[in-house]
Coordinates of C-alpha atoms (C1' of nucleotides) and ligand atoms in Angstrom, one line a residue:
Chain A
X1 CA 9.6 0.9 -7.6
X2 CA 9.6 -1.5 -4.8
X3 CA 7.0 -1.6 -1.9
X4 CA 4.7 0.9 -3.4
X5 CA 5.5 4.2 -1.9
X6 CA 6.0 6.0 -5.2
X7 CA 5.7 4.0 -8.3
X8 CA 4.3 3.1 -11.6
X9 CA 2.3 5.7 -13.5
X10 CA 0.1 5.3 -16.5
X11 CA 0.0 7.9 -19.1
X12 CA -3.5 8.8 -20.2
X13 CA -3.9 11.5 -22.8
X14 CA -1.6 14.4 -21.6
X15 CA -1.5 13.5 -18.0
X16 CA -0.1 10.7 -15.9
X17 CA -1.8 9.0 -13.0
X18 CA -0.3 7.5 -10.0
X19 CA -1.2 4.2 -8.4
X20 CA -2.7 5.9 -5.4
X21 CA -5.0 8.0 -7.5
X22 CA -6.2 4.9 -9.4
X23 CA -6.9 3.0 -6.1
X24 CA -8.9 5.8 -4.7
X25 CA -10.9 6.2 -7.9
X26 CA -11.8 2.7 -7.8
X27 CA -12.8 3.0 -4.2
X28 CA -14.9 6.2 -5.0
X29 CA -16.7 4.3 -7.8
X30 CA -17.6 1.5 -5.5
X31 CA -19.0 3.9 -3.0
X32 CA -21.0 5.6 -5.8
X33 CA -22.4 2.4 -6.9
X34 CA -23.7 1.7 -3.4
X35 CA -25.2 5.3 -3.3
X36 CA -26.8 4.8 -6.6
X37 CA -28.3 1.5 -5.4
X38 CA -29.7 3.1 -2.4
X39 CA -31.3 5.8 -4.5
X40 CA -29.2 8.7 -3.7
X41 CA -29.1 11.1 -6.5
X42 CA -26.5 13.8 -5.6
X43 CA -23.6 13.8 -3.2
X44 CA -21.1 16.4 -2.1
X45 CA -17.4 15.9 -1.9
X46 CA -17.4 15.9 1.8
X47 CA -19.8 13.1 2.0
X48 CA -18.1 11.0 -0.6
X49 CA -14.8 11.8 1.0
X50 CA -16.0 10.8 4.4
X51 CA -17.1 7.3 3.1
X52 CA -13.7 6.8 1.4
X53 CA -11.9 8.1 4.5
X54 CA -10.1 10.8 2.6
X55 CA -10.2 14.6 2.8
X56 CA -12.6 16.5 0.5
X57 CA -9.7 18.3 -1.1
X58 CA -8.1 15.1 -2.1
X59 CA -11.3 13.7 -3.5
X60 CA -11.7 16.8 -5.5
X61 CA -8.2 16.6 -6.7
X62 CA -8.5 13.0 -7.7
X63 CA -11.7 13.8 -9.6
X64 CA -9.7 16.3 -11.7
X65 CA -8.5 13.3 -13.6
X66 CA -12.0 12.4 -14.7
X67 CA -13.9 14.6 -17.2
X68 CA -16.7 15.7 -15.0
X69 CA -17.5 18.8 -13.0
X70 CA -19.9 18.9 -10.1
X71 CA -22.3 21.6 -9.3
X72 CA -21.5 24.0 -6.3
X73 CA -25.0 23.7 -5.2
X74 CA -26.0 20.1 -5.8
X75 CA -22.7 18.5 -5.6
X76 CA -22.0 15.5 -7.9
X77 CA -24.7 13.6 -9.7
X78 CA -24.1 10.1 -8.5
X79 CA -24.7 8.0 -11.6
X80 CA -23.0 10.5 -13.9
X81 CA -19.9 10.6 -11.8
X82 CA -19.8 6.8 -11.5
X83 CA -20.1 6.5 -15.2
X84 CA -17.3 9.0 -15.8
X85 CA -14.9 7.3 -13.4
X86 CA -15.9 4.1 -15.1
X87 CA -15.0 5.6 -18.5
X88 CA -11.6 6.4 -17.1
X89 CA -10.9 3.2 -15.3
X90 CA -12.6 0.5 -17.3
X91 CA -11.3 -1.7 -20.1
X92 CA -12.9 -1.2 -23.5
X93 CA -14.0 -4.8 -23.1
X94 CA -14.3 -7.5 -20.5
X95 CA -10.9 -8.4 -19.2
X96 CA -10.1 -12.1 -18.7
X97 CA -8.2 -13.1 -15.5
X98 CA -6.3 -16.4 -14.8
X99 CA -5.9 -17.9 -11.3
X100 CA -2.9 -20.1 -10.6
X101 CA -3.0 -22.3 -7.6
X102 CA -6.2 -23.8 -6.5
X103 CA -5.4 -24.4 -2.8
X104 CA -7.0 -22.9 0.3
X105 CA -6.6 -19.3 -0.8
X106 CA -7.2 -19.9 -4.6
X107 CA -10.7 -21.5 -3.7
X108 CA -11.5 -18.6 -1.4
X109 CA -10.6 -16.2 -4.2
X110 CA -12.8 -18.2 -6.6
X111 CA -15.8 -17.8 -4.3
X112 CA -15.2 -14.2 -3.9
X113 CA -14.9 -13.2 -7.5
X114 CA -17.8 -15.3 -8.6
X115 CA -20.7 -13.1 -9.3
X116 CA -19.2 -9.6 -9.1
X117 CA -17.3 -7.5 -11.5
X118 CA -18.7 -8.3 -14.8
X119 CA -15.8 -6.6 -16.5
X120 CA -13.3 -8.8 -14.8
X121 CA -13.7 -12.5 -14.8
X122 CA -11.7 -15.5 -13.8
X123 CA -11.8 -17.6 -17.0
X124 CA -9.2 -20.1 -16.3
X125 CA -7.6 -21.9 -13.3
X126 CA -4.2 -23.5 -13.2
X127 CA -2.6 -26.0 -10.9
X128 CA 0.1 -28.6 -10.9
X129 CA -1.9 -31.2 -9.0
X130 CA -3.5 -33.8 -11.3
X131 CA -6.4 -34.0 -8.8
X132 CA -7.2 -30.4 -9.4
X133 CA -6.7 -30.1 -13.1
X134 CA -9.1 -30.7 -16.0
X135 CA -12.2 -30.1 -14.1
X136 CA -14.8 -27.3 -13.7
X137 CA -14.6 -25.1 -10.7
X138 CA -17.6 -22.9 -10.3
X139 CA -18.1 -23.3 -14.1
X140 CA -14.5 -22.3 -14.8
X141 CA -12.2 -24.9 -16.5
X142 CA -8.8 -25.7 -14.7
X143 CA -5.7 -26.6 -16.6
X144 CA -2.3 -28.0 -15.9
X145 CA 0.2 -25.1 -15.6
X146 CA 2.0 -26.5 -18.6
X147 CA -0.8 -25.5 -20.8
X148 CA -0.5 -21.9 -19.8
X149 CA 0.8 -20.6 -23.1
X150 CA -2.0 -22.1 -25.2
X151 CA -4.7 -21.2 -22.8
X152 CA -3.6 -17.6 -22.4
X153 CA -3.3 -17.1 -26.1
X154 CA -6.7 -18.7 -26.8
X155 CA -8.6 -16.8 -24.2
X156 CA -6.7 -13.6 -24.5
X157 CA -5.7 -13.5 -20.8
X158 CA -3.2 -10.8 -19.7
X159 CA -3.9 -10.6 -16.1
X160 CA -3.2 -13.4 -13.5
X161 CA -3.3 -14.0 -9.8
X162 CA -0.8 -16.3 -8.2
X163 CA -1.7 -18.3 -5.2
X164 CA 0.9 -21.1 -5.1
X165 CA 3.3 -21.9 -2.4
X166 CA 6.2 -19.4 -2.1
X167 CA 8.8 -21.9 -3.4
X168 CA 6.9 -22.3 -6.6
X169 CA 5.9 -18.7 -7.2
X170 CA 8.9 -17.4 -9.1
X171 CA 8.9 -20.1 -11.5
X172 CA 5.1 -19.9 -12.0
X173 CA 5.5 -16.2 -12.6
X174 CA 8.2 -16.7 -15.3
X175 CA 6.0 -19.3 -17.0
X176 CA 3.1 -16.9 -17.0
X177 CA 5.1 -13.9 -18.4
X178 CA 6.4 -16.1 -21.0
X179 CA 2.8 -17.1 -21.8
X180 CA 1.9 -13.5 -22.4
X181 CA 0.7 -12.3 -19.1
X182 CA 1.5 -8.6 -18.5
X183 CA 0.1 -7.9 -15.0
X184 CA 0.3 -10.0 -11.9
X185 CA -1.2 -10.1 -8.4
X186 CA 0.9 -12.3 -6.2
X187 CA -0.1 -13.7 -2.9
X188 CA 2.8 -15.8 -2.2
X189 CA 5.3 -14.4 0.3
X190 CA 8.2 -13.9 -2.1
X191 CA 9.1 -10.8 -3.9
X192 CA 9.0 -11.7 -7.6
X193 CA 11.7 -10.5 -9.9
X194 CA 10.4 -9.9 -13.4
X195 CA 11.1 -7.8 -16.5
X196 CA 10.3 -4.1 -15.9
X197 CA 7.4 -4.0 -18.3
X198 CA 5.5 -6.5 -16.3
X199 CA 3.4 -5.0 -13.6
X200 CA 3.4 -6.8 -10.4
X201 CA 1.5 -6.2 -7.3
X202 CA 2.1 -8.1 -4.1
X203 CA -0.5 -8.8 -1.4
X204 CA 1.5 -10.1 1.5
X205 CA -0.8 -11.0 4.2
X206 CA 1.9 -12.2 6.6
X207 CA 3.8 -8.9 6.4
X208 CA 0.6 -7.0 6.7
X209 CA -0.5 -8.7 9.9
X210 CA 2.9 -8.2 11.3
X211 CA 2.6 -4.5 10.6
X212 CA -0.8 -4.3 12.1
X213 CA 0.7 -6.0 15.2
X214 CA 3.5 -3.6 15.4
X215 CA 1.2 -0.6 15.3
X216 CA -1.0 -2.1 17.9
X217 CA 1.7 -1.5 20.5
X218 CA 2.5 2.0 19.6
X219 CA 2.0 4.7 22.3
X220 CA -0.8 6.3 20.4
X221 CA 0.9 7.6 17.3
X222 CA -1.9 9.3 15.7
X223 CA -2.2 13.1 15.2
X224 CA -3.8 15.0 18.1
X225 CA -6.0 17.8 16.8
X226 CA -5.1 21.3 18.4
X227 CA -7.3 22.1 21.3
X228 CA -7.0 25.8 22.1
Chain B
X1 CA -4.9 8.8 7.1
X2 CA -6.5 7.3 4.1
X3 CA -5.4 4.9 1.5
X4 CA -1.8 4.6 2.7
X5 CA 0.2 7.0 0.8
X6 CA 1.3 9.1 3.8
X7 CA 0.2 7.8 7.1
X8 CA 0.6 6.6 10.6
X9 CA 4.0 6.9 12.3
X10 CA 5.2 5.4 15.5
X11 CA 7.5 7.1 17.8
X12 CA 10.4 5.1 19.0
X13 CA 12.9 6.7 21.3
X14 CA 13.6 10.0 19.6
X15 CA 12.7 9.1 16.1
X16 CA 9.5 8.3 14.2
X17 CA 9.1 5.5 11.8
X18 CA 6.8 5.5 8.8
X19 CA 4.7 2.5 7.9
X20 CA 6.6 2.1 4.7
X21 CA 9.8 1.6 6.7
X22 CA 8.2 -0.9 8.9
X23 CA 7.0 -3.0 6.0
X24 CA 10.3 -3.0 4.4
X25 CA 12.1 -3.9 7.7
X26 CA 9.7 -6.8 8.1
X27 CA 10.5 -7.9 4.6
X28 CA 14.3 -7.6 5.1
X29 CA 14.1 -9.7 8.2
X30 CA 12.1 -12.4 6.3
X31 CA 14.9 -12.5 3.7
X32 CA 17.5 -12.6 6.4
X33 CA 15.9 -15.6 7.9
X34 CA 16.0 -17.5 4.6
X35 CA 19.6 -16.5 4.2
X36 CA 20.4 -17.8 7.6
X37 CA 18.6 -20.9 7.0
X38 CA 20.6 -21.5 3.9
X39 CA 23.8 -21.0 5.8
X40 CA 24.8 -17.5 4.5
X41 CA 26.8 -15.7 7.0
X42 CA 27.4 -12.2 5.7
X43 CA 25.4 -10.2 3.2
X44 CA 26.1 -6.8 1.4
X45 CA 23.4 -4.2 1.1
X46 CA 23.2 -4.6 -2.6
X47 CA 22.4 -8.3 -2.2
X48 CA 19.8 -7.8 0.4
X49 CA 18.4 -4.9 -1.5
X50 CA 18.1 -7.0 -4.7
X51 CA 16.1 -9.7 -2.9
X52 CA 13.8 -7.1 -1.4
X53 CA 13.5 -5.2 -4.8
X54 CA 14.7 -2.0 -3.3
X55 CA 17.7 0.2 -3.9
X56 CA 20.7 -0.4 -1.7
X57 CA 20.6 3.2 -0.6
X58 CA 17.0 2.8 0.6
X59 CA 17.9 -0.4 2.5
X60 CA 20.8 1.3 4.3
X61 CA 18.7 4.1 5.1
X62 CA 16.1 1.9 6.5
X63 CA 18.7 0.1 8.6
X64 CA 19.6 3.4 10.2
X65 CA 16.4 2.8 12.3
X66 CA 18.0 -0.3 13.8
X67 CA 20.9 -0.3 16.2
X68 CA 23.5 -2.1 14.1
X69 CA 26.3 -1.2 11.9
X70 CA 27.6 -3.3 9.1
X71 CA 31.3 -3.7 8.2
X72 CA 32.5 -2.1 5.0
X73 CA 34.3 -5.2 4.0
X74 CA 32.1 -8.0 5.1
X75 CA 28.8 -6.4 5.0
X76 CA 26.1 -7.3 7.5
X77 CA 26.3 -10.3 9.7
X78 CA 23.1 -12.2 8.7
X79 CA 22.0 -13.5 12.1
X80 CA 23.0 -10.3 14.0
X81 CA 21.1 -8.1 11.7
X82 CA 18.1 -10.3 11.8
X83 CA 18.2 -10.3 15.5
X84 CA 18.6 -6.5 15.6
X85 CA 15.6 -5.9 13.4
X86 CA 13.7 -8.3 15.5
X87 CA 14.6 -6.3 18.6
X88 CA 13.1 -3.3 16.8
X89 CA 10.0 -5.0 15.5
X90 CA 9.0 -7.7 17.9
X91 CA 6.6 -7.5 20.7
X92 CA 8.2 -8.1 24.1
X93 CA 6.0 -11.1 24.4
X94 CA 3.9 -13.3 22.0
X95 CA 1.0 -11.3 20.7
X96 CA -2.4 -12.9 20.6
X97 CA -4.6 -12.4 17.5
X98 CA -8.3 -13.0 16.9
X99 CA -9.9 -13.9 13.6
X100 CA -13.5 -12.9 13.0
X101 CA -15.5 -14.6 10.4
X102 CA -14.7 -18.3 9.6
X103 CA -15.9 -18.4 6.0
X104 CA -14.0 -19.2 2.9
X105 CA -11.4 -16.6 3.5
X106 CA -11.3 -17.1 7.3
X107 CA -10.5 -20.8 6.9
X108 CA -7.7 -20.1 4.4
X109 CA -6.2 -17.5 6.8
X110 CA -6.3 -20.2 9.5
X111 CA -4.4 -22.7 7.4
X112 CA -1.8 -20.0 6.5
X113 CA -1.0 -18.8 9.9
X114 CA -0.9 -22.3 11.4
X115 CA 2.7 -23.1 11.9
X116 CA 4.4 -19.9 11.3
X117 CA 5.2 -16.8 13.3
X118 CA 5.6 -18.1 16.8
X119 CA 5.3 -14.5 18.1
X120 CA 1.9 -13.9 16.4
X121 CA -0.7 -16.5 17.0
X122 CA -4.4 -16.8 16.3
X123 CA -5.8 -17.8 19.6
X124 CA -9.4 -17.2 19.1
X125 CA -12.0 -17.3 16.3
X126 CA -15.3 -15.7 16.3
X127 CA -18.4 -16.2 14.1
X128 CA -22.1 -15.6 14.3
X129 CA -23.1 -18.9 12.7
X130 CA -24.1 -21.4 15.4
X131 CA -22.6 -24.2 13.4
X132 CA -19.2 -22.6 13.5
X133 CA -19.2 -21.6 17.1
X134 CA -17.9 -23.5 20.2
X135 CA -15.7 -25.9 18.4
X136 CA -12.0 -26.3 17.9
X137 CA -10.5 -25.1 14.5
X138 CA -7.0 -26.4 14.1
X139 CA -6.7 -26.5 17.9
X140 CA -8.1 -23.0 18.2
X141 CA -11.4 -22.4 20.0
X142 CA -14.2 -20.5 18.2
X143 CA -16.7 -18.3 20.0
X144 CA -19.9 -16.5 19.3
X145 CA -19.1 -12.8 18.5
X146 CA -21.1 -11.8 21.5
X147 CA -18.5 -13.2 23.8
X148 CA -15.8 -11.0 22.3
X149 CA -15.4 -8.7 25.2
X150 CA -14.8 -11.6 27.8
X151 CA -12.5 -13.5 25.5
X152 CA -10.4 -10.6 24.5
X153 CA -10.0 -9.7 28.1
X154 CA -9.1 -13.1 29.2
X155 CA -6.7 -13.8 26.5
X156 CA -5.2 -10.3 26.3
X157 CA -6.0 -9.9 22.6
X158 CA -5.4 -6.5 21.1
X159 CA -5.1 -7.4 17.4
X160 CA -7.9 -8.8 15.2
X161 CA -8.6 -9.8 11.5
X162 CA -12.0 -9.2 10.1
X163 CA -13.2 -11.6 7.4
X164 CA -17.0 -11.2 7.6
X165 CA -19.3 -10.0 4.8
X166 CA -19.0 -6.3 4.0
X167 CA -22.4 -5.6 5.5
X168 CA -21.5 -6.9 8.8
X169 CA -17.9 -5.5 8.9
X170 CA -18.5 -2.1 10.6
X171 CA -20.7 -3.5 13.3
X172 CA -18.2 -6.3 14.0
X173 CA -15.3 -3.7 14.1
X174 CA -17.2 -1.6 16.6
X175 CA -17.9 -4.5 18.8
X176 CA -14.1 -5.4 18.6
X177 CA -12.9 -2.0 19.5
X178 CA -15.4 -2.0 22.4
X179 CA -14.0 -5.3 23.5
X180 CA -10.5 -3.7 23.7
X181 CA -8.9 -4.3 20.2
X182 CA -6.5 -1.7 19.2
X183 CA -5.4 -2.7 15.8
X184 CA -7.4 -4.3 12.9
X185 CA -6.8 -5.9 9.7
X186 CA -9.9 -5.8 7.6
X187 CA -10.5 -7.9 4.5
X188 CA -14.1 -6.9 3.8
X189 CA -14.6 -4.3 1.1
X190 CA -15.8 -1.5 3.2
X191 CA -13.8 1.4 4.7
X192 CA -14.2 1.1 8.4
X193 CA -14.8 4.2 10.3
X194 CA -13.3 4.0 13.8
X195 CA -11.8 6.1 16.5
X196 CA -8.4 7.7 15.5
X197 CA -6.4 5.8 18.1
X198 CA -7.4 2.5 16.6
X199 CA -5.0 1.4 13.8
X200 CA -6.8 -0.1 10.8
X201 CA -5.3 -1.7 7.7
X202 CA -7.4 -2.6 4.8
X203 CA -6.6 -5.4 2.4
X204 CA -9.0 -4.9 -0.4
X205 CA -8.4 -7.7 -2.8
X206 CA -11.1 -6.6 -5.2
X207 CA -9.7 -3.1 -5.5
X208 CA -6.2 -4.5 -5.9
X209 CA -7.3 -6.8 -8.7
X210 CA -8.9 -3.9 -10.5
X211 CA -5.8 -1.9 -10.1
X212 CA -3.7 -4.7 -11.5
X213 CA -6.1 -5.1 -14.4
X214 CA -5.9 -1.2 -15.1
X215 CA -2.1 -1.3 -15.3
X216 CA -2.1 -4.4 -17.5
X217 CA -3.4 -2.1 -20.3
X218 CA -1.0 0.7 -20.0
X219 CA 1.2 1.6 -23.0
X220 CA 4.4 0.5 -21.1
X221 CA 4.5 3.1 -18.4
X222 CA 7.8 2.2 -16.9
X223 CA 10.8 4.3 -16.7
X224 CA 13.1 4.1 -19.7
X225 CA 16.8 4.5 -18.9
X226 CA 18.6 7.1 -20.8
X227 CA 20.3 5.8 -23.9
X228 CA 22.9 8.4 -25.3
Chain C
dA1 C1' -31.7 42.8 -7.0
dC2 C1' -28.2 42.2 -3.9
dG3 C1' -25.6 40.0 -0.5
dA4 C1' -24.5 35.9 2.1
dA5 C1' -23.7 31.1 2.1
dG6 C1' -21.6 27.0 0.7
dC7 C1' -19.8 24.4 -2.6
dT8 C1' -16.4 23.3 -6.5
dG9 C1' -11.8 23.6 -9.1
dT10 C1' -7.1 24.5 -8.8
dG11 C1' -2.6 27.1 -8.1
dA12 C1' 0.8 27.4 -4.6
dA13 C1' 2.9 25.9 -0.2
dA14 C1' 4.0 22.2 3.0
dC15 C1' 5.2 17.7 3.7
dA16 C1' 6.9 13.0 3.0
dT17 C1' 9.5 9.9 0.5
dG18 C1' 13.0 8.2 -2.3
dT19 C1' 17.6 9.1 -4.8
dA20 C1' 22.0 10.7 -5.3
dA21 C1' 26.4 12.1 -3.6
dC22 C1' 30.1 11.8 -0.6
dA23 C1' 33.0 11.3 3.6
dG24 C1' 35.1 7.7 6.4
dC25 C1' 37.2 3.3 7.1
dG26 C1' 38.9 -1.5 7.0
dT27 C1' 41.2 -4.6 3.4
dT28 C1' 43.7 -5.7 -0.2
dT29 C1' 47.3 -4.4 -3.6
dT30 C1' 51.5 -2.7 -5.3
Chain D
dA1 C1' 53.7 1.7 3.7
dA2 C1' 50.9 4.0 0.9
dA3 C1' 47.5 4.1 -2.4
dA4 C1' 43.3 2.2 -4.4
dC5 C1' 39.1 -0.2 -3.7
dG6 C1' 34.5 -1.1 -2.3
dC7 C1' 31.3 -0.9 1.0
dT8 C1' 28.9 1.6 4.8
dG9 C1' 26.4 5.7 7.2
dT10 C1' 24.6 10.1 6.5
dT11 C1' 23.8 14.4 4.6
dA12 C1' 21.9 17.1 0.8
dC13 C1' 18.9 17.1 -3.2
dA14 C1' 14.9 15.9 -6.2
dT15 C1' 10.5 14.1 -6.8
dG16 C1' 5.9 12.9 -5.6
dT17 C1' 1.8 13.7 -2.8
dT18 C1' -1.2 16.0 0.3
dT19 C1' -2.9 20.2 2.3
dC20 C1' -3.9 24.9 2.3
dA21 C1' -6.2 28.8 0.6
dC22 C1' -8.8 31.3 -2.4
dA23 C1' -11.4 32.7 -6.7
dG24 C1' -15.7 31.7 -9.0
dC25 C1' -20.4 29.8 -9.3
dT26 C1' -25.2 29.0 -8.3
dT27 C1' -28.8 29.2 -5.3
dC28 C1' -31.3 31.2 -1.5
dG29 C1' -33.1 34.7 1.6
dT30 C1' -34.1 39.2 2.3
Ligands
NAD1 N1 -4.2 -19.3 2.7 C1 -4.1 -18.0 3.0 O1 -4.9 -17.4 3.6 C2 -2.9 -17.3 2.6 C3 -2.6 -16.0 3.1 C4 -1.4 -15.3 2.7 C5 -0.6 -15.9 1.7 N2 -0.9 -17.1 1.2 C6 0.0 -17.5 0.3 O2 -0.8 -18.0 -0.9 C7 -0.1 -19.1 -1.4 C8 -1.1 -20.2 -1.5 O3 -1.7 -20.5 -0.2 P1 -2.6 -21.7 0.0 O4 -3.0 -21.6 1.5 O5 -3.7 -21.7 -1.0 O6 -1.7 -23.0 -0.2 P2 -2.2 -24.3 -0.6 O7 -1.0 -25.3 -0.4 O8 -3.5 -24.7 0.0 O9 -2.3 -24.4 -2.2 C9 -1.4 -24.2 -3.1 C10 -1.8 -24.7 -4.5 O10 -0.8 -24.5 -5.4 C11 -0.6 -25.6 -6.2 N3 0.7 -25.6 -6.8 C12 1.9 -26.0 -6.2 N4 2.8 -25.8 -7.1 C13 2.3 -25.3 -8.2 C14 2.9 -25.0 -9.5 N5 4.2 -25.1 -9.7 N6 2.1 -24.6 -10.5 C15 0.8 -24.5 -10.2 N7 0.2 -24.8 -9.1 C16 1.0 -25.2 -8.1 C17 -0.9 -26.8 -5.3 O11 -1.2 -27.9 -6.1 C18 -2.0 -26.2 -4.5 O12 -3.3 -26.6 -5.0 C19 1.1 -19.4 -0.6 O13 2.2 -18.9 -1.1 C20 0.8 -18.8 0.7 O14 1.9 -18.3 1.3 C21 -2.0 -17.8 1.6
NAD2 N1 -13.0 -15.1 -0.1 C1 -12.1 -14.3 -0.5 O1 -11.2 -14.6 -1.2 C2 -12.1 -12.8 -0.3 C3 -11.4 -12.0 -1.0 C4 -11.5 -10.7 -0.8 C5 -12.3 -10.2 0.2 N2 -13.1 -11.0 0.9 C6 -14.0 -10.5 1.9 O2 -13.8 -11.2 3.1 C7 -15.1 -11.3 3.7 C8 -15.3 -12.8 4.0 O3 -15.3 -13.4 2.8 P1 -15.7 -15.0 2.7 O4 -15.5 -15.5 1.3 O5 -15.0 -15.7 3.8 O6 -17.2 -14.9 3.0 P2 -18.1 -16.1 3.8 O7 -19.5 -15.8 3.6 O8 -17.5 -17.4 3.2 O9 -17.7 -16.1 5.3 C9 -18.2 -15.0 6.1 C10 -18.2 -15.5 7.6 O10 -18.6 -14.5 8.4 C11 -19.6 -14.9 9.4 N3 -20.4 -13.8 9.9 C12 -21.4 -13.1 9.2 N4 -21.8 -12.1 10.0 C13 -21.1 -12.1 11.1 C14 -21.1 -11.3 12.2 N5 -21.9 -10.4 12.4 N6 -20.1 -11.6 13.2 C15 -19.3 -12.7 13.1 N7 -19.2 -13.5 12.0 C16 -20.1 -13.2 11.0 C17 -20.4 -15.9 8.6 O11 -21.0 -16.8 9.5 C18 -19.3 -16.6 7.7 O12 -18.8 -17.7 8.4 C19 -16.1 -10.6 2.8 O13 -16.3 -9.3 3.2 C20 -15.4 -10.5 1.5 O14 -15.8 -9.5 0.7 C21 -13.1 -12.3 0.7

DNA sequence: ACGAAGCTGTGAAACATGTAACAGCGTTTT
DNA sequence: AAAACGCTGTTACATGTTTCACAGCTTCGT
């Protein structure tokens, strides 16, 4: 329940699905979208697995969570599988997302999430800086953080991203949770402490870069395939 | 070898360390820095563990990788432990990092990595847009991507971050690897396919937000402590 | 029509990771 | 001075995740 080795699961029907499976399903779906777009009709597990950088066995196992069976001869029908994964992953309706902190990172995130993901839209921004509040950013209204409760309630927002300075992150998170947010994506480099029924994901770019740098100096740590 | 459930390890002396351990050590060190800064001299495993949102057992176990033993009565001496983790994690010398793609995200990353991490510095930026090339960004020179090989060699760069559009990411990655980069942090939403001796970490914000949204709608999936 | 080929789905084994339990040891208490 | 305490390091156990291995289809070639 910490840094995401083993963690939250969500019950679905009878079974329970781990975060890792969810992430991979999301990835598969994205690849399927691209395939569909490029006109591919059928795909085999080993092809899809290669694109996702996963073994075919794992892909097939992950797909067991979805109600769809491929044909041994044709493989999976791209659009059908995509649709099936969607049925598993997608919300019944569009989900509204809030973004808190309209600084360097916040603005980049705005730009990024603009057109895509019709089911997941940033519908409100928050900041504390008077200069950034009560305007329209890419067509999305920005509010002072003190209005969180009202806005969340009015717009039915349960998901938020936090992109404020580390020092402010915990207090912002508390405010958001009080305002009804149930699930958070935090970019500030502090570990948030929140009630256990709130889902929190940390994207800690600083730590990740340190990690990448660390593994850059390894004496070739990857598996060597047997040669005989 | 895939989405980071089970993965790369780095040999160190006799033992081998998993990515998850490395990430947690980095986190512990950051917390120790803050503690040292605030004047704390000693810390117990349960305190440090709480800040890192980890169990004390796990913390102690992680620390087994570092050559330092705490006192049962005082706990760990903050500055010593910090130093010891540093000895484990840090490069012998400052590590140079390149940033490829100076768009919305690239600029935000620049701002973020400016003052911090003296051991890890962005010393070169690359782009393909003539308007963004051959200038100074926050005191850091930017080059056309075609100069990658020369610049990497001259500056001894082995670590790079990729923040270019998805369509360009694979080709940029190939170029970088050819130019000598050994370890990559990729923000574009494509899974890079690279030789196995290159370390690649993906930060896929789109997928992560989808995941967070998914778990926002769970019927309270967290563990319930026994009640009798 | 039959066998070979090549894929899927899945039970069972192997592996990695996290959790619990405990032995040892300074410090404080009585 | 001895016993009790509370914390550390480590070993043993439990859980979660991936890999292996194989049975069952469906087509294709002969
Ligand atoms: N910029 C990056 O690439 C990057 C990378 C990794 C992590 N981060 C983290 O993301 C966070 C934001 O980074 P940034 O570069 O955008 O910083 P920034 O200073 O550019 O922006 C921070 C924004 O948050 C607002 N803010 C401050 N206190 C607030 C509060 N209490 N409530 C609401 N809004 C508040 C500020 O007004 C500002 O607009 C930081 O924690 C940083 O560590 C940023
Ligand atoms: N902006 C975000 O918050 C965000 C979030 C998640 C992921 N991403 C991903 O990060 C990447 C960059 O996002 P962005 O918003 O900064 O995009 P952007 O369009 O603002 O910037 C992309 C930059 O890359 C440069 N570029 C294009 N092709 C190149 C090449 N072959 N070599 C070198 N440079 C090249 C462009 O000139 C531009 O400066 C995208 O893949 C995006 O999906 C961005």
